[in-house]
Each structure stands twice: as C-alpha cells, then as structure tokens.
Coordinates of C-alpha atoms in Angstrom, one line a residue:
X1 CA 21.7 20.0 85.3
X2 CA 20.3 22.8 83.2
X3 CA 23.8 23.1 81.6
X4 CA 24.2 20.0 80.0
X5 CA 20.1 20.4 79.0
X6 CA 21.8 23.2 77.2
X7 CA 24.8 21.8 75.3
X8 CA 22.6 19.0 74.4
X9 CA 19.7 21.0 72.9
X10 CA 22.6 23.8 70.9
X11 CA 24.4 20.0 69.9
X12 CA 20.9 19.3 68.4
X13 CA 19.9 22.1 66.5
X14 CA 23.6 21.8 64.9
X15 CA 22.8 18.2 64.1
X16 CA 19.3 19.5 62.7
X17 CA 21.0 22.1 60.6
X18 CA 23.8 19.9 59.9
X19 CA 21.6 17.3 58.1
X20 CA 19.1 19.9 56.7
X21 CA 20.5 19.4 52.9
X22 CA 20.2 16.0 52.8
X23 CA 16.1 16.0 54.6
X24 CA 15.4 18.6 51.9
X25 CA 16.9 16.5 49.0
X26 CA 15.2 13.7 50.8
X27 CA 11.2 15.5 50.3
X28 CA 12.3 16.7 47.1
X29 CA 13.0 12.3 46.0
X30 CA 9.3 11.8 48.0
X31 CA 7.7 14.8 45.9
X32 CA 9.1 13.8 42.4
X33 CA 9.6 11.0 40.3
X34 CA 11.6 10.7 37.0
X35 CA 10.5 10.7 33.7
X36 CA 11.8 10.3 30.0
X37 CA 10.6 11.0 26.7
X38 CA 12.1 10.9 23.3
X39 CA 11.2 12.6 20.5
X40 CA 12.2 11.5 17.0
X41 CA 13.1 13.8 13.6
X42 CA 12.3 17.3 15.4
X43 CA 13.5 19.5 12.5
X44 CA 15.1 23.3 12.9
X45 CA 15.0 25.1 9.5
X46 CA 16.9 27.9 8.0
X47 CA 18.3 30.4 10.9
X48 CA 16.5 28.5 13.7
X49 CA 18.1 26.8 16.8
X50 CA 15.4 26.1 18.8
X51 CA 12.3 23.9 18.7
X52 CA 9.4 22.8 20.5
X53 CA 8.3 19.3 22.1
X54 CA 5.2 18.2 23.4
X55 CA 5.5 16.0 26.8
X56 CA 2.9 13.9 27.6
X57 CA 3.1 14.8 31.3
X58 CA 3.8 17.8 33.1
X59 CA 7.4 18.9 34.7
X60 CA 6.9 19.0 38.9
X61 CA 5.2 22.4 39.3
X62 CA 5.6 23.5 35.8
X63 CA 9.0 24.9 35.9
X64 CA 12.2 24.1 33.2
X65 CA 14.0 23.4 36.4
X66 CA 12.3 20.4 36.5
X67 CA 13.7 19.4 33.3
X68 CA 16.8 17.8 34.2
X69 CA 18.4 16.8 31.0
X70 CA 17.9 17.0 27.3
X71 CA 20.3 15.2 25.2
X72 CA 20.7 15.2 21.0
X73 CA 21.8 12.8 18.9
X74 CA 22.8 15.2 16.7
X75 CA 26.6 15.8 17.8
X76 CA 26.4 19.8 15.9
X77 CA 24.1 20.1 18.6
X78 CA 25.2 22.3 21.9
X79 CA 25.9 20.5 24.5
X80 CA 24.1 20.4 27.3
X81 CA 20.8 21.4 25.4
X82 CA 18.6 23.9 27.5
X83 CA 15.0 24.1 28.6
X84 CA 14.2 27.7 27.9
X85 CA 9.9 27.8 28.6
X86 CA 7.3 25.3 29.5
X87 CA 3.9 26.0 28.4
X88 CA 1.4 24.8 30.8
X89 CA -1.3 25.2 28.4
X90 CA -0.2 23.4 25.4
X91 CA 2.4 20.8 27.9
X92 CA 5.0 22.6 25.1
X93 CA 8.7 22.2 25.9
X94 CA 10.9 25.2 23.9
X95 CA 14.3 23.6 23.4
X96 CA 17.6 25.8 22.5
X97 CA 20.8 25.1 21.7
X98 CA 20.4 23.0 18.5
X99 CA 21.8 23.5 15.1
X100 CA 20.1 25.1 12.3
X101 CA 18.9 23.0 9.3
X102 CA 19.5 19.6 10.6
X103 CA 17.3 16.6 12.0
X104 CA 17.8 15.0 15.5
X105 CA 16.4 12.7 17.9
X106 CA 15.9 14.4 21.5
X107 CA 15.7 12.7 24.8
X108 CA 14.0 15.0 27.5
X109 CA 14.3 13.8 30.9
X110 CA 12.6 15.7 33.5
X111 CA 10.7 15.0 37.2
X112 CA 6.9 14.8 37.5
X113 CA 5.1 15.1 40.6
X114 CA 4.7 11.7 42.7
X115 CA 2.0 12.7 45.2
X116 CA -0.9 13.7 43.0
X117 CA -2.6 10.6 43.8
X118 CA -2.3 12.1 47.5
X119 CA -4.2 15.4 48.5
X120 CA -2.3 17.6 50.3
X121 CA 0.5 15.7 50.6
X122 CA 2.9 17.6 48.4
X123 CA 2.1 20.6 51.2
X124 CA 3.1 18.4 53.9
X125 CA 6.2 17.3 52.8
X126 CA 7.7 20.1 51.3
X127 CA 7.2 22.0 55.0
X128 CA 8.8 19.1 56.9
X129 CA 11.6 20.4 56.7
X130 CA 10.4 24.3 58.2
X131 CA 8.4 22.2 60.7
X132 CA 11.6 20.6 62.0
X133 CA 13.2 24.0 62.2
X134 CA 11.1 25.9 64.6
X135 CA 10.6 22.6 66.4
X136 CA 14.1 22.9 66.8
X137 CA 14.2 26.4 67.5
X138 CA 11.5 26.2 70.0
X139 CA 13.3 23.5 71.6
X140 CA 16.7 26.0 72.1
X141 CA 13.7 28.6 73.6
X142 CA 12.5 26.2 76.2
X143 CA 16.2 25.4 77.5
X144 CA 17.0 29.5 77.6
X145 CA 13.8 30.1 79.4
X146 CA 14.2 26.8 81.8
X147 CA 18.0 28.4 82.7
X148 CA 16.6 31.6 83.3
X149 CA 16.3 31.7 87.2
X150 CA 12.4 32.6 88.5
X151 CA 12.0 34.1 91.6
X152 CA 9.3 34.3 94.0

C-alpha cells in the first residue's frame, strides 16, 4: 500500500510541474488588465529616432516589459517599435525605432494592475504557485518518510 501512495505522490508532483506554466500564466492574467492608448501627432525632429509619450495609467509594476506592443501608422517606422524606458514620476514612456523628421499616431498596448482595489491580493496571487510547489514537495517528503520502516 505504501508503494501505491509513493507512486500517486510522484505522479501528482509530475502533474503539478506539468501544469505550472498554465498556473503562472493564469495568475498573471488575474493580476493584470489590458489597456490601450493612442497618441496623435507624435513628431520626431531631424536626427531623432525616439519620442516620449505620457501614459494615463502606470504599466503593471512600472516595467517596460508590461508594454505588449507599440504600433505606428507611419509605415517607415521600425516594426515592432520598442519601449526603451519608463519614468514613474512623470508616467513617461520612451519609444524607440521611429523615423526622423516624421509625424505619426502611436498606439500603445500595455498591462495595468487589476488588483489595486484589493489590499495584499497581488502578493497572495503571486505567491500561490510557490505555495503549491512547497505543498507538493511536502507531500513527497511525507510519503518518503512514511515509507521508511520504524524501529520499536
């Protein structure tokens, strides 16, 4: 009977680690919402290949990696455009890959924090995968300890 328990525990851990990418993606989707902003008449001067736009809502965790895409209606701009830096104090996103001496409309798609109304919920959700891994390892450790014969 102990062998069956060990096999079930091992398969349970394998299944947990198999579904871990889906779990982490799901927690990220729970933590974020999509936002889109358009900026008309973004102009670059002679020799300038970058411009700044001011976002109305901070990207998730104030990271440029939360910017999912930046598109331009100017076909000469680089595809895809890049979010180089984000300045939290001024909500300024620095966009690179633009053509000099041109005007365009930029559309910025980014993720924002979806759990701002719920105190500590972001922390709880982000630690959920870690708690599941610790629980799975504890189950395996418990099964291993249960399999060790005890002496009286």
